[in-house]
Coordinates of C-alpha atoms in Angstrom, one line a residue:
X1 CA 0.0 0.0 0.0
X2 CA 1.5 3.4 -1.3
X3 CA -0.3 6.4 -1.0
X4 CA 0.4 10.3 -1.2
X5 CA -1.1 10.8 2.6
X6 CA 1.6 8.7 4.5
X7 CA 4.2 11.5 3.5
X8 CA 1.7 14.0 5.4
X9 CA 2.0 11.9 8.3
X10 CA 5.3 11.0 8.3
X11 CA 7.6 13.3 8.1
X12 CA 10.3 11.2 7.1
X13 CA 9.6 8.1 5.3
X14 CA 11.2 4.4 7.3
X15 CA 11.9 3.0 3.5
X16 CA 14.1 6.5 2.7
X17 CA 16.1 5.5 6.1
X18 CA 16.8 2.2 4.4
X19 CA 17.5 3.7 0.9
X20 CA 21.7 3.9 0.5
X21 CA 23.2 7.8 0.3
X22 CA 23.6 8.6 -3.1
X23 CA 27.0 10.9 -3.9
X24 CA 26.6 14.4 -5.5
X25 CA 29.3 17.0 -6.6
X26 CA 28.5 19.2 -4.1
X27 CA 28.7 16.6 -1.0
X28 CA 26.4 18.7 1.5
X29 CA 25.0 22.6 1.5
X30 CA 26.7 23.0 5.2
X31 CA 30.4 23.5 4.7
X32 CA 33.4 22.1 6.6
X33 CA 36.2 23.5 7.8
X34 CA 39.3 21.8 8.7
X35 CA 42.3 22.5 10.3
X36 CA 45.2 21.1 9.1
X37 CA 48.3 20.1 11.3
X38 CA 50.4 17.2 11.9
X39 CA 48.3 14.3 10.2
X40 CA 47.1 16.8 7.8
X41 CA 49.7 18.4 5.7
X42 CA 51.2 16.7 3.1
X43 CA 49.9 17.3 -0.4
X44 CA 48.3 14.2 -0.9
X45 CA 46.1 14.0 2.4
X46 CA 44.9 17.9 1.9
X47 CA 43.7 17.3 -1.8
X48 CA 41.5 14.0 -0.1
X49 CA 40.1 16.8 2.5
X50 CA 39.0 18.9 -0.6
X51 CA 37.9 16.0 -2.5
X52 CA 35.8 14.9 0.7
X53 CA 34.1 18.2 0.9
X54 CA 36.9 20.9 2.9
X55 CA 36.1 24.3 1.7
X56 CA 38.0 26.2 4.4
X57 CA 41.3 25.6 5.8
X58 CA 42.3 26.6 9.2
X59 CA 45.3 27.4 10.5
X60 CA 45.6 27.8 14.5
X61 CA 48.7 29.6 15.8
X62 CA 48.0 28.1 19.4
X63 CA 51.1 25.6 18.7
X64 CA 53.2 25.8 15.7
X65 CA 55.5 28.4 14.0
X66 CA 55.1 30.4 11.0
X67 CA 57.2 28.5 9.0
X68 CA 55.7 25.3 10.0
X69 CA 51.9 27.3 8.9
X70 CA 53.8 28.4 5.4
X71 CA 54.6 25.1 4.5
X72 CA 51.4 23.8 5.1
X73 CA 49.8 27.0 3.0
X74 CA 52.1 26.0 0.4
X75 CA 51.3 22.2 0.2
X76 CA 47.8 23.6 0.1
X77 CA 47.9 25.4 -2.7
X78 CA 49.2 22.8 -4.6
X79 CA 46.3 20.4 -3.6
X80 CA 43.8 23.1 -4.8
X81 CA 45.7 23.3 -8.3
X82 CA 45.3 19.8 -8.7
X83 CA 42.0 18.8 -7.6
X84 CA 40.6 22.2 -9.0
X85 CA 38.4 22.9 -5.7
X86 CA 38.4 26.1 -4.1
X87 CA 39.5 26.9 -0.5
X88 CA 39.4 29.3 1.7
X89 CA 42.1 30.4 4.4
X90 CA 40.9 31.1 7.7
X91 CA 43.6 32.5 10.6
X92 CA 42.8 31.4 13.9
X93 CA 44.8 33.7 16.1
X94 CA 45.5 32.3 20.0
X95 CA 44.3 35.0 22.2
X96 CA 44.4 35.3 26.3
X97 CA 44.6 31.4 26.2
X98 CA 46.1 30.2 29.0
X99 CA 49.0 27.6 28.9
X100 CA 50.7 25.3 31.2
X101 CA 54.7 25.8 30.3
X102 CA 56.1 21.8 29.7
X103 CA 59.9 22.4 28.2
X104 CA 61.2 19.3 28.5
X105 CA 58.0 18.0 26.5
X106 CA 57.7 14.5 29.0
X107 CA 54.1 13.5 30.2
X108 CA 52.7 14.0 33.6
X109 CA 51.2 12.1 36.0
X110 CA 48.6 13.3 37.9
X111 CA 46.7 11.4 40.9
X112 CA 43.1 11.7 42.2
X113 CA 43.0 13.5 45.9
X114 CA 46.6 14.9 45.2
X115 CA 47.8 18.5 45.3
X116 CA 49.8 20.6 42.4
X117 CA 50.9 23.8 42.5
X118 CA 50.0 26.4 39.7
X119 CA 53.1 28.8 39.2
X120 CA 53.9 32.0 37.0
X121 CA 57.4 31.1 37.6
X122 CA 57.9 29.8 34.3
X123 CA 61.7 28.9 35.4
X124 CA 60.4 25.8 37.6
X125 CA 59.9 23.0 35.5
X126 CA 56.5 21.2 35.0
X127 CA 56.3 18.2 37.3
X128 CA 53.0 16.1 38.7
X129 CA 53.7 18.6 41.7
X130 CA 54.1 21.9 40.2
X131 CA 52.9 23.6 36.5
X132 CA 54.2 26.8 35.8
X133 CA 52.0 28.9 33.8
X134 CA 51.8 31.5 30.8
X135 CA 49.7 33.9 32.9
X136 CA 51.1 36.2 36.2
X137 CA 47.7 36.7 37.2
X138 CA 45.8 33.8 38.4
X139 CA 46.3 34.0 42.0
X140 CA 44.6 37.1 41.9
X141 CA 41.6 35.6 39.6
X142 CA 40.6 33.2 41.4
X143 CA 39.3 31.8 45.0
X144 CA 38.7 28.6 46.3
X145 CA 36.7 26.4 45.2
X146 CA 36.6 27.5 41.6
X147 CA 37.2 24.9 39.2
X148 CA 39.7 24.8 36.4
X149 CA 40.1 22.2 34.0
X150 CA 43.5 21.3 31.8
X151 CA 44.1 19.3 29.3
X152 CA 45.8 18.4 26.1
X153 CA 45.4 21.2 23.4
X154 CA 41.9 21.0 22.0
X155 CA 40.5 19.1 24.9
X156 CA 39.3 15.6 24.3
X157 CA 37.3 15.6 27.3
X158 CA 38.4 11.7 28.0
X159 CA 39.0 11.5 31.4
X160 CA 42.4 10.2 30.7
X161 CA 44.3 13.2 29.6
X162 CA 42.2 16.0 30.6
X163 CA 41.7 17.2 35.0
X164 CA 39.9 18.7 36.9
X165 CA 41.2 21.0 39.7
X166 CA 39.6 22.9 42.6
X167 CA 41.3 25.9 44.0
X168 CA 42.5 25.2 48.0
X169 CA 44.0 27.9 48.4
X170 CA 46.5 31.2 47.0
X171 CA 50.2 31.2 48.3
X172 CA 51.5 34.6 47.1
X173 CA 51.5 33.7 43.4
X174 CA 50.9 30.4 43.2
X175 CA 47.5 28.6 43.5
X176 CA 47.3 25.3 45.1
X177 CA 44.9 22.7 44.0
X178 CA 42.9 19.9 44.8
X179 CA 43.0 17.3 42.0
X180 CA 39.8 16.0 41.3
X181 CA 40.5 12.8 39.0
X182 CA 43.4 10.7 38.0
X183 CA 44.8 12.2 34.4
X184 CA 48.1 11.8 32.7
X185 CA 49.1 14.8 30.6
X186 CA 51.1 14.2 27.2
X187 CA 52.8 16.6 24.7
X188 CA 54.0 20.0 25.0
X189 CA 50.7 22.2 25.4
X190 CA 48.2 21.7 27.7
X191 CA 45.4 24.5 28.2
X192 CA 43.8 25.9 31.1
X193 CA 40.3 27.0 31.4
X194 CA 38.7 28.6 34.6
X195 CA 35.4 28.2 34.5
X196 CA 32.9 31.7 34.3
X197 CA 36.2 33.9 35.8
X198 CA 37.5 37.2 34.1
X199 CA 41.1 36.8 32.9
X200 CA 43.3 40.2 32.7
X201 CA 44.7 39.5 29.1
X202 CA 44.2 41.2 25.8
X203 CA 41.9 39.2 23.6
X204 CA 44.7 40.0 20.8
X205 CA 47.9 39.4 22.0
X206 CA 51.4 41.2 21.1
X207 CA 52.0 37.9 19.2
X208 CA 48.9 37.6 17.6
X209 CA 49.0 41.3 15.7
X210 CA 52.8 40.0 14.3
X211 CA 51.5 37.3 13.2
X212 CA 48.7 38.6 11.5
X213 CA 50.8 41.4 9.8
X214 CA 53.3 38.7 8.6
X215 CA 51.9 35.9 8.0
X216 CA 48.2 36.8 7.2
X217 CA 49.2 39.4 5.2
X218 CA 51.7 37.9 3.2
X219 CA 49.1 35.3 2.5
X220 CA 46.1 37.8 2.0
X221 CA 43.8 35.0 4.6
X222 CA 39.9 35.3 3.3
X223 CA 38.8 34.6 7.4
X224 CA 40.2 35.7 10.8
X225 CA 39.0 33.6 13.6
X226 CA 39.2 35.7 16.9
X227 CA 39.4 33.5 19.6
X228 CA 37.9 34.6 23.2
X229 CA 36.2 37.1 21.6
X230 CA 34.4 39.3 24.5
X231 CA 33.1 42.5 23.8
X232 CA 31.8 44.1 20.4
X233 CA 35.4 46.0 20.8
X234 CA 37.4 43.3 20.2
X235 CA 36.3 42.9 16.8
X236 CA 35.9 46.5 15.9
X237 CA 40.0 47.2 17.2
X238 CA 40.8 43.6 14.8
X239 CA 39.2 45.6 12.5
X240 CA 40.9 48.9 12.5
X241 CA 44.6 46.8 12.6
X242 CA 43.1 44.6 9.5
X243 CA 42.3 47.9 7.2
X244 CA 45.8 49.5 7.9
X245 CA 47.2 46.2 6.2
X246 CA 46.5 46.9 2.4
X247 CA 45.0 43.4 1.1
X248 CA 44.0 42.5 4.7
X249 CA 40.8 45.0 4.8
X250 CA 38.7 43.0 3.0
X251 CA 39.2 39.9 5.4
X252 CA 36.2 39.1 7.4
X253 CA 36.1 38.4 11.1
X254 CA 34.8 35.7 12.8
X255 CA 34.0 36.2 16.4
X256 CA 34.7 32.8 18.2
X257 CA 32.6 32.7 21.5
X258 CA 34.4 30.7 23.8
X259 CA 33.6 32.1 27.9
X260 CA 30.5 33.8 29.4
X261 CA 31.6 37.0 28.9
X262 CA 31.5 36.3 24.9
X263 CA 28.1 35.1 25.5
X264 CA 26.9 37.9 27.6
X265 CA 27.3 40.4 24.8
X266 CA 26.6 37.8 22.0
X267 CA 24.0 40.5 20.3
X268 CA 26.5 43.4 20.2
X269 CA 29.5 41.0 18.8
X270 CA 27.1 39.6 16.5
X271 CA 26.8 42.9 14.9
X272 CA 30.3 43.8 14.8
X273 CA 31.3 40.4 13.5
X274 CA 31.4 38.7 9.9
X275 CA 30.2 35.7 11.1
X276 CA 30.1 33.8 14.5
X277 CA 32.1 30.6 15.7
X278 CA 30.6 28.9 18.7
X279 CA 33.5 27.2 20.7
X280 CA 31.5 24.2 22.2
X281 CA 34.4 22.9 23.7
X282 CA 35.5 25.7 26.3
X283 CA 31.7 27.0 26.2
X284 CA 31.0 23.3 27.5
X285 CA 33.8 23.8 30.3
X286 CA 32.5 27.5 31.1
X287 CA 28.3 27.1 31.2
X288 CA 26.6 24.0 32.7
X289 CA 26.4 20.8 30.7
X290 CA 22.3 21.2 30.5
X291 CA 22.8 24.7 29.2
X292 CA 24.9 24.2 26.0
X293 CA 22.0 22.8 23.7
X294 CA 20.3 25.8 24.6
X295 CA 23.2 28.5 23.5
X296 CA 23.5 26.6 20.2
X297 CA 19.8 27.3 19.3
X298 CA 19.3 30.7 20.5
X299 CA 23.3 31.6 19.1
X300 CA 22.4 30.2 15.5
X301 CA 18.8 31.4 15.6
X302 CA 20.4 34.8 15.8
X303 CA 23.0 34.1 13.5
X304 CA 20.6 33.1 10.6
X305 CA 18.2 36.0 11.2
X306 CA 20.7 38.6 11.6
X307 CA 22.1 36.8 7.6
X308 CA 25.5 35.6 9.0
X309 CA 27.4 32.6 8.9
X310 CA 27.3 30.6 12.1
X311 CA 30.1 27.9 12.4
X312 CA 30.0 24.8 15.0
X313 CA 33.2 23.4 16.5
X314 CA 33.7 19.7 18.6
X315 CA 31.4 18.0 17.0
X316 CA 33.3 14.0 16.3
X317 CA 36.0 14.4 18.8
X318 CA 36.1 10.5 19.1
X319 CA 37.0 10.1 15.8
X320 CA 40.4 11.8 16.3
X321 CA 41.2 7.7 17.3
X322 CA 38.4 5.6 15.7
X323 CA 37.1 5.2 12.3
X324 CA 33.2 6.0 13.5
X325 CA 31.4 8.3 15.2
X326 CA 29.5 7.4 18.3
X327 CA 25.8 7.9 17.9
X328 CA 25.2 10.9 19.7
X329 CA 28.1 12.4 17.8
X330 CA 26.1 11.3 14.4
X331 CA 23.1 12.8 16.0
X332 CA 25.3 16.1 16.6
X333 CA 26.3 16.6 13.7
X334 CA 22.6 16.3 12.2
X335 CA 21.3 18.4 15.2
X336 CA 23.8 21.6 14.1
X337 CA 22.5 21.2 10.7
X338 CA 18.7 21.6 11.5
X339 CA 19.4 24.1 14.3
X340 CA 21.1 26.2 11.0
X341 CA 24.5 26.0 11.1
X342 CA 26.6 27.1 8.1
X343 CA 29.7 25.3 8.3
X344 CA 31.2 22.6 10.9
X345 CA 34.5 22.9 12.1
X346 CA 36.9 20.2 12.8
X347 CA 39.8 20.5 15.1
X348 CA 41.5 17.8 16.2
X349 CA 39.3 15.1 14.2
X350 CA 41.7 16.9 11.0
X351 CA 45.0 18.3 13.2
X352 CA 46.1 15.2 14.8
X353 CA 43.1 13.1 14.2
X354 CA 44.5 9.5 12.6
X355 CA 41.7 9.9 9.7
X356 CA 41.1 13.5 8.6
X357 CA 39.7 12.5 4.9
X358 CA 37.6 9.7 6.6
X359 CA 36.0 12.3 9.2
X360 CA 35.3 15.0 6.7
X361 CA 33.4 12.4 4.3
X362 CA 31.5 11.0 7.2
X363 CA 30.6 14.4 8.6
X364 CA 29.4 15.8 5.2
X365 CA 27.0 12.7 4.3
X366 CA 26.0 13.1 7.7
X367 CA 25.1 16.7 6.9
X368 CA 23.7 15.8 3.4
X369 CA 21.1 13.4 4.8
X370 CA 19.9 16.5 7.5
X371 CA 19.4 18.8 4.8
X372 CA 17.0 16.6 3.3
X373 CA 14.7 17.0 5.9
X374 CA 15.4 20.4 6.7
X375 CA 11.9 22.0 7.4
X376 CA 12.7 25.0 4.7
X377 CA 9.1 25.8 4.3
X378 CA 8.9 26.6 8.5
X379 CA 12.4 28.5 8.3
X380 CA 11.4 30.6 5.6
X381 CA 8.5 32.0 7.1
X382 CA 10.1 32.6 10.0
X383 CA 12.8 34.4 8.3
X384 CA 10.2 36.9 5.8
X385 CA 8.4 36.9 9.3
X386 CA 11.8 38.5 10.8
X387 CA 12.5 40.7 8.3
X388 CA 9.5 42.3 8.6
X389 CA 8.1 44.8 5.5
X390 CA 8.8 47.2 4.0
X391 CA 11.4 44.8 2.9
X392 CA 14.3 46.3 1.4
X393 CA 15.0 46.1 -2.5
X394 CA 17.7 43.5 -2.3
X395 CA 16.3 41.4 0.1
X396 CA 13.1 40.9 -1.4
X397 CA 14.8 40.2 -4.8
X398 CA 17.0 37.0 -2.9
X399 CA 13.2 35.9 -0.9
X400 CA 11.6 36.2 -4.3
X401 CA 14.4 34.3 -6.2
X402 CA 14.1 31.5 -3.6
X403 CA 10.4 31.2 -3.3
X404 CA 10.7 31.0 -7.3
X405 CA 13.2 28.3 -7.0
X406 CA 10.9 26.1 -4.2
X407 CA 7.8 26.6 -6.5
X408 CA 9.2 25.9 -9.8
X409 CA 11.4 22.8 -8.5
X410 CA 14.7 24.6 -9.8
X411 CA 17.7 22.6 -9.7
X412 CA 19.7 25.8 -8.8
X413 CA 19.6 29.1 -8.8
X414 CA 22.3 31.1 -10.1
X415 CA 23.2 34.6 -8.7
X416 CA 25.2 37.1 -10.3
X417 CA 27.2 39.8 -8.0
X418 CA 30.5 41.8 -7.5
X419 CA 30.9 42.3 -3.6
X420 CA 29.0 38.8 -2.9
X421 CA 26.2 40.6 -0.8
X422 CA 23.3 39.8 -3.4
X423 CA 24.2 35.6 -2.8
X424 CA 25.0 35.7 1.1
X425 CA 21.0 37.0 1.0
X426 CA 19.7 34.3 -1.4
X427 CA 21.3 31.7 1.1
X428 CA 20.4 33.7 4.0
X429 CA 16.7 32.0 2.7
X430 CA 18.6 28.5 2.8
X431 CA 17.1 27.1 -0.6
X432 CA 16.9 23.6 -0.6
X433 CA 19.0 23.5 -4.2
X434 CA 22.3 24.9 -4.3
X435 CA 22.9 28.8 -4.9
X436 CA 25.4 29.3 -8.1
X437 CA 27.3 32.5 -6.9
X438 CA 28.9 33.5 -10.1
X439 CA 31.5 36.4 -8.9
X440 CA 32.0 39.0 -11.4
X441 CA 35.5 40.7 -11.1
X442 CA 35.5 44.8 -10.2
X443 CA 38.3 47.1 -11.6
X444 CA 39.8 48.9 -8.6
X445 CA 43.0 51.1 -8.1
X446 CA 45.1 52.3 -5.2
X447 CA 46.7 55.2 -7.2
X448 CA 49.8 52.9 -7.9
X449 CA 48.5 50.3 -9.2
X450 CA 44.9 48.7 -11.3
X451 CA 43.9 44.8 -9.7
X452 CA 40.7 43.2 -10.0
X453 CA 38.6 42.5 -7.0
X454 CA 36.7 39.3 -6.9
X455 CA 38.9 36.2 -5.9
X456 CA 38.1 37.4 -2.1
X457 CA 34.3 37.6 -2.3
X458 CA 34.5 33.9 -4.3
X459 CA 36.2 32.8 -1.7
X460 CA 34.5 33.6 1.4
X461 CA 31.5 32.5 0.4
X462 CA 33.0 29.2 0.9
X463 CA 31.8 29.3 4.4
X464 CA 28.1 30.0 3.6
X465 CA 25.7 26.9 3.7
X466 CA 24.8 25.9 0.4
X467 CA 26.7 28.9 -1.9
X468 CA 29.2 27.3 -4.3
X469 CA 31.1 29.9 -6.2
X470 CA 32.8 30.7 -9.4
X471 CA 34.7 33.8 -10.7
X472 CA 33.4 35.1 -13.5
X473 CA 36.2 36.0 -17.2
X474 CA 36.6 40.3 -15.8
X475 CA 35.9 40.9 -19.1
X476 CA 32.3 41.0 -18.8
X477 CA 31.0 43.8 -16.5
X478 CA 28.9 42.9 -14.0
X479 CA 25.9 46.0 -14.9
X480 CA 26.7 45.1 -18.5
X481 CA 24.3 44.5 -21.8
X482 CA 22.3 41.9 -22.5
X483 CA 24.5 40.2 -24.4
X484 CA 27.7 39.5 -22.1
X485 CA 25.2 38.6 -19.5
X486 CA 24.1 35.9 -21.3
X487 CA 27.8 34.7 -22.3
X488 CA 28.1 34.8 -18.4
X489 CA 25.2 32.7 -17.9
X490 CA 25.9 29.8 -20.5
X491 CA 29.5 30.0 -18.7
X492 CA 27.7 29.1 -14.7
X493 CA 25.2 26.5 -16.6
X494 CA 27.9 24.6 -18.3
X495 CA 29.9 24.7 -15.2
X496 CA 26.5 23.3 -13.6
X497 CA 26.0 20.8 -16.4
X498 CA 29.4 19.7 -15.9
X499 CA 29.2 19.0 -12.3
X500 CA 26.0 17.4 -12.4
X501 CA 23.6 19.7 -10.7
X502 CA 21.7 20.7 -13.7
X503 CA 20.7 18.3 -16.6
X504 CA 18.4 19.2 -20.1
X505 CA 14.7 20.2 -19.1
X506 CA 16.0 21.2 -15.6
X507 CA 14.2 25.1 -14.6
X508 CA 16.9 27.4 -13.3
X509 CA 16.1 30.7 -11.3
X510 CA 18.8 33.6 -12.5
X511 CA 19.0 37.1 -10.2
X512 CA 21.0 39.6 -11.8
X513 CA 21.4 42.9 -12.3
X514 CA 20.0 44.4 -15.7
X515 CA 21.0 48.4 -15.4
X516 CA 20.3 50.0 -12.6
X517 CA 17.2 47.1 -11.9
X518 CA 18.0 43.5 -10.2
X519 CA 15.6 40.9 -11.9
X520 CA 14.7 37.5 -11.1
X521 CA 13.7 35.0 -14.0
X522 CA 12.9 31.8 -14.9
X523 CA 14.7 29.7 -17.3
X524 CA 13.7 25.9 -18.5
X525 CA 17.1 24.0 -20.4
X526 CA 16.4 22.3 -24.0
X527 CA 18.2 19.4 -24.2

């Protein structure tokens, strides 16, 4: 017995569960971003991350030097040359993060119901007794009975090489603590992270602004991940460095919310901010287990309202060691898809995770099969709800050109535009088919010198749920006749063709600009 009402009642078919994933081009709309490090460098493994579905790359400066980052940048380029996939570079910078100092690089032991010592004295060496630290300031943070917990950079949250200390008491400068459970501590970074207490440091570090005008400028980064990001300042002084830099001003910040404070003036940083990172795994530490879930949804509701990209982090940490995720972590994933999120970040799953291409493959079918019963008929009315009227001109152009798309079944819809704004809307309306951002190249000068703008907008679109982009020949103007429009637009549908999205008889929905008017129209393919 097959009938039409079941679907009404069901609202995902049992035989669809049992039906197997089918491949696309385009694995999933909900990007990935991975950072690459140890297990994750070499030429060969990057170009599997792009083939698997990687459209950012990270690079954290929380452990390595710039040379070390260079090389990598290098071996990533190479990988995009050969696999022909685009990639974007996002900086993560380190931030008031504080560190336990471990020289001689051996691992600790540390025993349940035992004391250590917490020192700023970064002469003493680290010992299961005593950890000097990268911060003078702690005694004067903290009281006892606040907790702190430490671990292995990019905490696995294991119970094996992760602790939990409660403050006894202050000595001078050092802080002695209770240790809560048994924990061994390998490699040469371990973090700290005192849970809901102010620390005295600048959220960009001395080291962090050479960085950025070295490295990050030398390799013109699309994305600059703030980390710790507190205050709506933080991002508008990252901002004011970024636009003395030349090339830099056009990179887009990311606020990473890591602590309570960042959380506290989530709707002022979300204004400031390009885009938003939510930092489960130091969020998780700072806020109460039950309260997480709840952060996610009202942190992405804004996100998606306000139009900006919201990115998730931790969300397979097991599969840093194992071929699988667990369950829940499968049902994680999913759950940041449908809550809204743009783009998943992995940390250590891709840094010193033992299958990087493995994890970015499972993650992105994981997000495929979400989208597909992504309630996009609820969301957008909540969205035009949002918005509220009058709407402005552009974004009722992008709502139009989706609710064309979803009522004419288009295959895609492809967008023409120069600074990338006119896409980021049509996606801010998450269509269920993919948005075709076809970037056409501006003229610009500096008074020295003529460039073409464009490769930056393609680019960091990259981090946008379900916007693939191209970069358009600069010959043809963006506000140009007829007729180069059209040699623009059998350019996007052959690349569509030739990636599989759009096949003869297919509809397409085009919104570009026609003179000084945007319009939206309807095309249907011959064979």
């Amino acid at each position: 017995m097959h009938s039409n009402h079941l679907l009404l009642e069901e609202p995902i078919r049992m035989a669809s569960i049992l039906e197997p994933s089918k491949s696309n081009f385009f694995p999933a709309m909900t990007k990935i971003v991975g950072t690459l490090g140890p297990k994750s460098r070499s030429v060969e493994v990057i170009s599997g991350c792009l083939k698997a579905g990687m459209s950012v790359a990270r690079f954290d400066f929380s452990w390595g030097d710039p040379e070390y980052h260079q090389e990598t940048l290098e071996n990533l380029k190479a990988a995009v040359k050969d696999t022909k996939k685009l990639c974007a570079v996002m900086l993560d910078t380190v931030g008031p993060e504080l560190q336990v100092v471990n020289k001689s690089e051996s691992s600790i032991s540390l025993l349940a119901d035992g004391f250590v010592v917490l020192t700023p004295n970064k002469e003493q060496e680290a010992s299961s007794e005593v950890l000097p630290i990268n911060f003078d300031g702690l005694s004067k943070a903290v009281k006892p009975g606040d907790t702190i917990f430490m671990g292995q950079y990019l905490f696995t949250g294991s119970e094996t090489t992760s602790v939990w200390l409660e403050v006894s008491e202050v000595k001078g400068d050092d802080v002695v603590c209770v240790i809560k459970n048994s924990a061994t501590l390998a490699g040469s970074l371990f973090t700290l992270h005192v849970s809901q207490i102010h620390i005295d440091l600048p959220t960009l570090t001395d080291k962090d602004k050479e960085v950025i005008s070295t490295w990050g400028v030398q390799n013109k980064i699309d994305f600059l991940s703030l980390s710790y990001t507190r205050h709506a300042e933080d991002v508008r002084q990252i901002r004011a460095l970024l636009s003395k830099l030349g090339d830099l001003s056009q990179t887009q910040v990311f606020a990473k919310i890591e602590n309570i404070e960042g959380l506290t003036h989530f709707d002022e940083i979300l204004q400031e901010a390009d885009g938003i990172i939510l930092s489960r795994g130091n969020l998780g530490i700072d806020l109460p287990p039950e309260k997480v879930f709840l952060f996610q949804k009202a942190a992405l509701y804004k996100c998606n309202m306000a139009g900006k990209p919201a990115v998730v982090t931790r969300v397979v940490d097991s599969m840093t060691d194992n071929l699988r995720p667990t369950r829940a972590e499968a049902t994680d994933v999913a759950n940041a898809v449908l809550d809204g999120s743009d783009a998943i970040l992995l940390g250590a799953e891709t840094l010193r995770g033992l299958y990087p291409v493995e994890t970015i493959s499972t993650v992105g079918k994981i997000c495929a099969e979400a989208e597909k019963v992504f309630n996009q008929d609820l969301y957008f009315k909540k969205t035009v709800k949002y918005v509220g009227e009058p709407m402005t001109h552009l974004e009722s152009i992008a709502s139009s050109a989706v609710r064309a798309a979803i009522k004419v079944k288009a295959s895609v819809i492809i967008c023409f535009t120069s600074s990338g704004r006119a896409a980021r809307l049509i996606a801010k309306y998450r269509p269920t088919m993919p948005v075709l951002s076809v970037v056409i190249p501006r003229l610009k000068t500096n008074q020295l010198k003529w460039s073409f703008s464009g490769a930056f907008e393609a680019r960091q679109s990259l981090i946008v749920r379900g916007l693939f982009p191209m970069l358009a020949d600069p010959r043809h103007a963006a506000e140009s006749t007829s007729a180069t429009n059209e040699s623009v637009l059998k350019v996007a549908l052959d690349h569509g063709k030739a990636s599989g999205v759009i096949k003869s008889h297919d509809r397409v929905v085009v919104c570009q600009k026609v003179g000084d008017t945007s319009v939206v129209k309807i095309i249907e393919l011959e064979d």
